[in-house]
Amino acid sequence: MNVCNVGSIFTNGLVLDQLRVCLGTRVLFELSATVSLGEVLTVMGASGSGKSSLLSCIAGTISTAFTAQGKLLLDGVPLLGLPPERRGVGLLFQDDLLFPHLSVGGNLAFAIPREIHSKLDRRRLIEEALADCGLDGFADRDPATLSGGQRARISVMRVLLSRPRALLLDEPFSKLDHALRGQFRNFVFREAQRRDLPIVLVTHDPADAEAAGNNVITLSEEQLIIDIQ
Protein backbone atom coordinates (compact mmCIF):
# COMPACT_ATOMS: atom_id res chain seq x y z
CA MET A 1 0.00 0.00 0.00
CA ASN A 2 1.34 3.40 -1.02
CA VAL A 3 -0.28 6.17 1.02
CA CYS A 4 0.38 9.90 0.76
CA ASN A 5 -1.42 12.85 2.29
CA VAL A 6 -4.66 13.72 0.55
CA GLY A 7 -5.80 17.29 0.08
CA SER A 8 -9.27 18.72 0.08
CA ILE A 9 -11.33 18.66 -3.11
CA PHE A 10 -11.15 21.89 -5.09
CA THR A 11 -13.19 23.22 -8.01
CA ASN A 12 -10.63 23.86 -10.74
CA GLY A 13 -8.53 21.02 -12.11
CA LEU A 14 -8.91 17.26 -12.05
CA VAL A 15 -10.09 15.53 -8.87
CA LEU A 16 -10.17 11.79 -8.21
CA ASP A 17 -11.90 11.09 -4.92
CA GLN A 18 -11.77 7.42 -3.90
CA LEU A 19 -11.97 6.49 -7.57
CA ARG A 20 -12.11 2.69 -7.68
CA VAL A 21 -11.77 0.74 -10.92
CA CYS A 22 -12.68 -2.96 -10.89
CA LEU A 23 -12.55 -5.80 -13.38
CA GLY A 24 -15.22 -8.17 -12.18
CA THR A 25 -14.48 -8.72 -8.50
CA ARG A 26 -10.84 -7.67 -8.84
CA VAL A 27 -10.04 -4.13 -7.66
CA LEU A 28 -7.32 -2.67 -9.88
CA PHE A 29 -6.86 0.39 -7.70
CA GLU A 30 -8.60 2.92 -5.50
CA LEU A 31 -7.09 6.34 -6.01
CA SER A 32 -7.57 9.80 -4.54
CA ALA A 33 -5.60 12.57 -6.22
CA THR A 34 -5.83 16.22 -7.14
CA VAL A 35 -4.18 17.70 -10.23
CA SER A 36 -4.26 21.49 -10.23
CA LEU A 37 -4.23 23.67 -13.34
CA GLY A 38 -0.86 23.39 -15.01
CA GLU A 39 0.31 20.53 -12.78
CA VAL A 40 1.49 17.09 -13.88
CA LEU A 41 0.55 13.87 -12.08
CA THR A 42 2.85 11.05 -13.18
CA VAL A 43 1.58 7.47 -12.98
CA MET A 44 4.14 4.66 -13.14
CA GLY A 45 3.92 0.89 -12.78
CA ALA A 46 4.43 -2.40 -14.55
CA SER A 47 2.24 -3.61 -17.40
CA GLY A 48 -1.08 -4.81 -16.04
CA SER A 49 -1.03 -2.54 -13.00
CA GLY A 50 -3.91 -0.39 -14.23
CA LYS A 51 -2.18 2.64 -15.77
CA SER A 52 -4.01 2.45 -19.10
CA SER A 53 -7.27 1.66 -17.32
CA LEU A 54 -6.89 4.84 -15.29
CA LEU A 55 -6.47 6.97 -18.41
CA SER A 56 -9.38 5.20 -20.13
CA CYS A 57 -11.56 5.77 -17.07
CA ILE A 58 -10.81 9.50 -17.08
CA ALA A 59 -11.30 9.77 -20.84
CA GLY A 60 -14.52 7.74 -20.80
CA THR A 61 -13.27 5.05 -23.18
CA ILE A 62 -12.86 2.20 -20.71
CA SER A 63 -14.38 -1.14 -21.66
CA THR A 64 -17.77 -2.02 -20.25
CA ALA A 65 -16.08 -5.03 -18.64
CA PHE A 66 -14.71 -2.57 -16.06
CA THR A 67 -16.69 -0.68 -13.45
CA ALA A 68 -15.79 2.63 -11.81
CA GLN A 69 -16.98 3.97 -8.48
CA GLY A 70 -16.24 7.09 -6.48
CA LYS A 71 -15.89 10.63 -7.81
CA LEU A 72 -14.14 11.93 -10.90
CA LEU A 73 -14.43 15.70 -11.38
CA LEU A 74 -13.00 18.12 -13.94
CA ASP A 75 -13.43 21.78 -13.02
CA GLY A 76 -16.15 20.67 -10.63
CA VAL A 77 -18.11 18.72 -13.28
CA PRO A 78 -18.67 14.98 -12.57
CA LEU A 79 -17.30 12.92 -15.47
CA LEU A 80 -18.42 9.38 -14.62
CA GLY A 81 -21.36 8.52 -16.84
CA LEU A 82 -20.60 11.20 -19.45
CA PRO A 83 -19.68 10.10 -22.99
CA PRO A 84 -16.07 10.82 -24.05
CA GLU A 85 -17.01 13.74 -26.32
CA ARG A 86 -18.58 15.63 -23.40
CA ARG A 87 -15.69 15.24 -20.95
CA GLY A 88 -13.34 17.86 -22.36
CA VAL A 89 -10.34 15.55 -22.06
CA GLY A 90 -7.52 15.38 -24.62
CA LEU A 91 -5.47 12.19 -25.04
CA LEU A 92 -2.01 11.88 -26.58
CA PHE A 93 -0.72 8.39 -27.45
CA GLN A 94 2.65 6.81 -28.25
CA ASP A 95 1.90 7.02 -31.99
CA ASP A 96 1.08 10.34 -33.63
CA LEU A 97 -1.99 8.88 -35.42
CA LEU A 98 -1.99 11.58 -38.10
CA PHE A 99 -4.45 10.97 -40.94
CA PRO A 100 -2.39 10.03 -44.03
CA HIS A 101 -5.07 11.23 -46.48
CA LEU A 102 -5.10 14.77 -45.03
CA SER A 103 -2.51 17.52 -45.24
CA VAL A 104 -0.87 18.84 -42.09
CA GLY A 105 -3.40 21.68 -42.08
CA GLY A 106 -6.23 19.23 -42.66
CA ASN A 107 -5.11 17.18 -39.67
CA LEU A 108 -5.15 20.28 -37.49
CA ALA A 109 -8.50 21.47 -38.89
CA PHE A 110 -10.06 18.14 -37.95
CA ALA A 111 -9.68 18.99 -34.25
CA ILE A 112 -11.06 22.55 -34.33
CA PRO A 113 -14.46 22.67 -32.58
CA ARG A 114 -17.41 22.66 -34.98
CA GLU A 115 -18.86 25.85 -33.53
CA ILE A 116 -15.98 27.76 -35.13
CA HIS A 117 -17.46 28.08 -38.63
CA SER A 118 -15.51 30.93 -40.17
CA LYS A 119 -12.88 29.75 -42.64
CA LEU A 120 -10.73 32.74 -41.72
CA ASP A 121 -10.90 31.89 -38.01
CA ARG A 122 -10.11 28.24 -38.65
CA ARG A 123 -7.18 29.15 -40.89
CA ARG A 124 -5.91 31.57 -38.25
CA LEU A 125 -6.02 28.85 -35.58
CA ILE A 126 -4.11 26.47 -37.84
CA GLU A 127 -1.45 29.07 -38.58
CA GLU A 128 -1.11 29.94 -34.88
CA ALA A 129 -0.74 26.28 -33.99
CA LEU A 130 1.96 25.80 -36.62
CA ALA A 131 3.79 28.89 -35.35
CA ASP A 132 3.59 27.62 -31.76
CA CYS A 133 5.32 24.38 -32.72
CA GLY A 134 7.90 25.97 -35.03
CA LEU A 135 6.38 24.68 -38.27
CA ASP A 136 5.20 27.86 -39.99
CA GLY A 137 4.18 27.29 -43.58
CA PHE A 138 3.67 23.53 -43.21
CA ALA A 139 -0.12 23.58 -43.64
CA ASP A 140 -0.07 22.13 -47.15
CA ARG A 141 2.58 19.51 -46.45
CA ASP A 142 1.88 15.78 -46.65
CA PRO A 143 2.37 14.24 -43.15
CA ALA A 144 4.48 11.50 -44.80
CA THR A 145 7.15 14.12 -45.58
CA LEU A 146 7.60 15.12 -41.92
CA SER A 147 10.23 13.84 -39.53
CA GLY A 148 9.22 11.88 -36.45
CA GLY A 149 9.71 14.92 -34.23
CA GLN A 150 7.66 17.14 -36.54
CA ARG A 151 4.82 14.61 -36.68
CA ALA A 152 4.85 14.41 -32.89
CA ARG A 153 4.53 18.18 -32.56
CA ILE A 154 1.64 18.28 -35.02
CA SER A 155 -0.12 15.55 -33.03
CA VAL A 156 0.19 17.66 -29.86
CA MET A 157 -1.18 20.78 -31.52
CA ARG A 158 -4.07 18.78 -32.98
CA VAL A 159 -5.07 17.65 -29.48
CA LEU A 160 -4.73 21.16 -28.07
CA LEU A 161 -6.78 22.68 -30.90
CA SER A 162 -9.73 20.62 -29.66
CA ARG A 163 -9.61 22.88 -26.57
CA PRO A 164 -9.51 20.19 -23.86
CA ARG A 165 -9.76 21.10 -20.18
CA ALA A 166 -7.35 18.31 -19.18
CA LEU A 167 -4.59 16.43 -20.99
CA LEU A 168 -3.80 12.72 -20.67
CA LEU A 169 -0.41 11.49 -21.89
CA ASP A 170 -0.13 7.76 -22.62
CA GLU A 171 3.66 7.35 -22.96
CA PRO A 172 3.85 9.79 -25.89
CA PHE A 173 7.64 10.16 -25.57
CA SER A 174 8.60 6.48 -25.58
CA LYS A 175 9.19 6.02 -29.33
CA LEU A 176 11.45 9.04 -29.76
CA ASP A 177 15.23 8.83 -29.56
CA HIS A 178 16.97 10.25 -26.50
CA ALA A 179 17.79 13.64 -28.03
CA LEU A 180 14.27 14.27 -29.33
CA ARG A 181 12.60 12.85 -26.24
CA GLY A 182 13.71 15.60 -23.89
CA GLN A 183 12.91 18.37 -26.38
CA PHE A 184 9.47 16.99 -27.16
CA ARG A 185 8.68 16.38 -23.48
CA ASN A 186 9.52 19.97 -22.63
CA PHE A 187 7.44 21.18 -25.57
CA VAL A 188 4.37 19.20 -24.47
CA PHE A 189 4.60 20.34 -20.85
CA ARG A 190 5.15 23.96 -21.89
CA GLU A 191 2.18 24.09 -24.27
CA ALA A 192 -0.17 22.32 -21.84
CA GLN A 193 0.89 24.45 -18.88
CA ARG A 194 0.58 27.61 -20.97
CA ARG A 195 -3.09 26.67 -21.32
CA ASP A 196 -3.44 25.84 -17.58
CA LEU A 197 -4.36 22.21 -18.24
CA PRO A 198 -4.13 19.56 -15.52
CA ILE A 199 -1.96 16.76 -16.93
CA VAL A 200 -1.85 13.03 -16.18
CA LEU A 201 1.24 11.30 -17.57
CA VAL A 202 1.65 7.53 -17.79
CA THR A 203 5.26 6.44 -18.27
CA HIS A 204 7.85 3.75 -17.55
CA ASP A 205 10.74 6.22 -17.71
CA PRO A 206 11.99 7.83 -14.46
CA ALA A 207 13.41 10.69 -16.55
CA ASP A 208 9.87 11.59 -17.64
CA ALA A 209 8.72 11.60 -14.02
CA GLU A 210 11.66 13.75 -12.95
CA ALA A 211 10.97 16.29 -15.70
CA ALA A 212 7.28 16.39 -14.79
CA GLY A 213 7.86 17.22 -11.11
CA ASN A 214 7.34 15.54 -7.79
CA ASN A 215 3.72 14.33 -8.05
CA VAL A 216 4.34 10.64 -8.78
CA ILE A 217 2.28 7.56 -7.94
CA THR A 218 3.26 3.98 -8.63
CA LEU A 219 0.65 1.32 -9.30
CA SER A 220 1.38 -2.36 -8.75
CA GLU A 221 -0.45 -5.51 -9.72
CA GLU A 222 -1.75 -5.75 -6.17
CA GLN A 223 -4.84 -3.92 -5.00
CA LEU A 224 -3.91 -0.37 -4.05
CA ILE A 225 -5.41 2.44 -2.06
CA ILE A 226 -3.48 5.56 -2.96
CA ASP A 227 -3.96 9.11 -1.74
CA ILE A 228 -1.87 11.93 -3.16
CA GLN A 229 -2.05 15.68 -2.86
C-alpha positions as a printed Julia matrix, in Angstrom:
229×3 Matrix{Float64}:
   0.0    0.0     0.0
   1.34   3.4    -1.02
  -0.28   6.17    1.02
   0.38   9.9     0.76
  -1.42  12.85    2.29
  -4.66  13.72    0.55
  -5.8   17.29    0.08
  -9.27  18.72    0.08
 -11.33  18.66   -3.11
 -11.15  21.89   -5.09
 -13.19  23.22   -8.01
 -10.63  23.86  -10.74
  -8.53  21.02  -12.11
  -8.91  17.26  -12.05
 -10.09  15.53   -8.87
 -10.17  11.79   -8.21
 -11.9   11.09   -4.92
 -11.77   7.42   -3.9
 -11.97   6.49   -7.57
 -12.11   2.69   -7.68
 -11.77   0.74  -10.92
 -12.68  -2.96  -10.89
 -12.55  -5.8   -13.38
 -15.22  -8.17  -12.18
 -14.48  -8.72   -8.5
 -10.84  -7.67   -8.84
 -10.04  -4.13   -7.66
  -7.32  -2.67   -9.88
  -6.86   0.39   -7.7
  -8.6    2.92   -5.5
  -7.09   6.34   -6.01
  -7.57   9.8    -4.54
  -5.6   12.57   -6.22
  -5.83  16.22   -7.14
  -4.18  17.7   -10.23
  -4.26  21.49  -10.23
  -4.23  23.67  -13.34
  -0.86  23.39  -15.01
   0.31  20.53  -12.78
   1.49  17.09  -13.88
   0.55  13.87  -12.08
   2.85  11.05  -13.18
   1.58   7.47  -12.98
   4.14   4.66  -13.14
   3.92   0.89  -12.78
   4.43  -2.4   -14.55
   2.24  -3.61  -17.4
  -1.08  -4.81  -16.04
  -1.03  -2.54  -13.0
  -3.91  -0.39  -14.23
  -2.18   2.64  -15.77
  -4.01   2.45  -19.1
  -7.27   1.66  -17.32
  -6.89   4.84  -15.29
  -6.47   6.97  -18.41
  -9.38   5.2   -20.13
 -11.56   5.77  -17.07
 -10.81   9.5   -17.08
 -11.3    9.77  -20.84
 -14.52   7.74  -20.8
 -13.27   5.05  -23.18
 -12.86   2.2   -20.71
 -14.38  -1.14  -21.66
 -17.77  -2.02  -20.25
 -16.08  -5.03  -18.64
 -14.71  -2.57  -16.06
 -16.69  -0.68  -13.45
 -15.79   2.63  -11.81
 -16.98   3.97   -8.48
 -16.24   7.09   -6.48
 -15.89  10.63   -7.81
 -14.14  11.93  -10.9
 -14.43  15.7   -11.38
 -13.0   18.12  -13.94
 -13.43  21.78  -13.02
 -16.15  20.67  -10.63
 -18.11  18.72  -13.28
 -18.67  14.98  -12.57
 -17.3   12.92  -15.47
 -18.42   9.38  -14.62
 -21.36   8.52  -16.84
 -20.6   11.2   -19.45
 -19.68  10.1   -22.99
 -16.07  10.82  -24.05
 -17.01  13.74  -26.32
 -18.58  15.63  -23.4
 -15.69  15.24  -20.95
 -13.34  17.86  -22.36
 -10.34  15.55  -22.06
  -7.52  15.38  -24.62
  -5.47  12.19  -25.04
  -2.01  11.88  -26.58
  -0.72   8.39  -27.45
   2.65   6.81  -28.25
   1.9    7.02  -31.99
   1.08  10.34  -33.63
  -1.99   8.88  -35.42
  -1.99  11.58  -38.1
  -4.45  10.97  -40.94
  -2.39  10.03  -44.03
  -5.07  11.23  -46.48
  -5.1   14.77  -45.03
  -2.51  17.52  -45.24
  -0.87  18.84  -42.09
  -3.4   21.68  -42.08
  -6.23  19.23  -42.66
  -5.11  17.18  -39.67
  -5.15  20.28  -37.49
  -8.5   21.47  -38.89
 -10.06  18.14  -37.95
  -9.68  18.99  -34.25
 -11.06  22.55  -34.33
 -14.46  22.67  -32.58
 -17.41  22.66  -34.98
 -18.86  25.85  -33.53
 -15.98  27.76  -35.13
 -17.46  28.08  -38.63
 -15.51  30.93  -40.17
 -12.88  29.75  -42.64
 -10.73  32.74  -41.72
 -10.9   31.89  -38.01
 -10.11  28.24  -38.65
  -7.18  29.15  -40.89
  -5.91  31.57  -38.25
  -6.02  28.85  -35.58
  -4.11  26.47  -37.84
  -1.45  29.07  -38.58
  -1.11  29.94  -34.88
  -0.74  26.28  -33.99
   1.96  25.8   -36.62
   3.79  28.89  -35.35
   3.59  27.62  -31.76
   5.32  24.38  -32.72
   7.9   25.97  -35.03
   6.38  24.68  -38.27
   5.2   27.86  -39.99
   4.18  27.29  -43.58
   3.67  23.53  -43.21
  -0.12  23.58  -43.64
  -0.07  22.13  -47.15
   2.58  19.51  -46.45
   1.88  15.78  -46.65
   2.37  14.24  -43.15
   4.48  11.5   -44.8
   7.15  14.12  -45.58
   7.6   15.12  -41.92
  10.23  13.84  -39.53
   9.22  11.88  -36.45
   9.71  14.92  -34.23
   7.66  17.14  -36.54
   4.82  14.61  -36.68
   4.85  14.41  -32.89
   4.53  18.18  -32.56
   1.64  18.28  -35.02
  -0.12  15.55  -33.03
   0.19  17.66  -29.86
  -1.18  20.78  -31.52
  -4.07  18.78  -32.98
  -5.07  17.65  -29.48
  -4.73  21.16  -28.07
  -6.78  22.68  -30.9
  -9.73  20.62  -29.66
  -9.61  22.88  -26.57
  -9.51  20.19  -23.86
  -9.76  21.1   -20.18
  -7.35  18.31  -19.18
  -4.59  16.43  -20.99
  -3.8   12.72  -20.67
  -0.41  11.49  -21.89
  -0.13   7.76  -22.62
   3.66   7.35  -22.96
   3.85   9.79  -25.89
   7.64  10.16  -25.57
   8.6    6.48  -25.58
   9.19   6.02  -29.33
  11.45   9.04  -29.76
  15.23   8.83  -29.56
  16.97  10.25  -26.5
  17.79  13.64  -28.03
  14.27  14.27  -29.33
  12.6   12.85  -26.24
  13.71  15.6   -23.89
  12.91  18.37  -26.38
   9.47  16.99  -27.16
   8.68  16.38  -23.48
   9.52  19.97  -22.63
   7.44  21.18  -25.57
   4.37  19.2   -24.47
   4.6   20.34  -20.85
   5.15  23.96  -21.89
   2.18  24.09  -24.27
  -0.17  22.32  -21.84
   0.89  24.45  -18.88
   0.58  27.61  -20.97
  -3.09  26.67  -21.32
  -3.44  25.84  -17.58
  -4.36  22.21  -18.24
  -4.13  19.56  -15.52
  -1.96  16.76  -16.93
  -1.85  13.03  -16.18
   1.24  11.3   -17.57
   1.65   7.53  -17.79
   5.26   6.44  -18.27
   7.85   3.75  -17.55
  10.74   6.22  -17.71
  11.99   7.83  -14.46
  13.41  10.69  -16.55
   9.87  11.59  -17.64
   8.72  11.6   -14.02
  11.66  13.75  -12.95
  10.97  16.29  -15.7
   7.28  16.39  -14.79
   7.86  17.22  -11.11
   7.34  15.54   -7.79
   3.72  14.33   -8.05
   4.34  10.64   -8.78
   2.28   7.56   -7.94
   3.26   3.98   -8.63
   0.65   1.32   -9.3
   1.38  -2.36   -8.75
  -0.45  -5.51   -9.72
  -1.75  -5.75   -6.17
  -4.84  -3.92   -5.0
  -3.91  -0.37   -4.05
  -5.41   2.44   -2.06
  -3.48   5.56   -2.96
  -3.96   9.11   -1.74
  -1.87  11.93   -3.16
  -2.05  15.68   -2.86
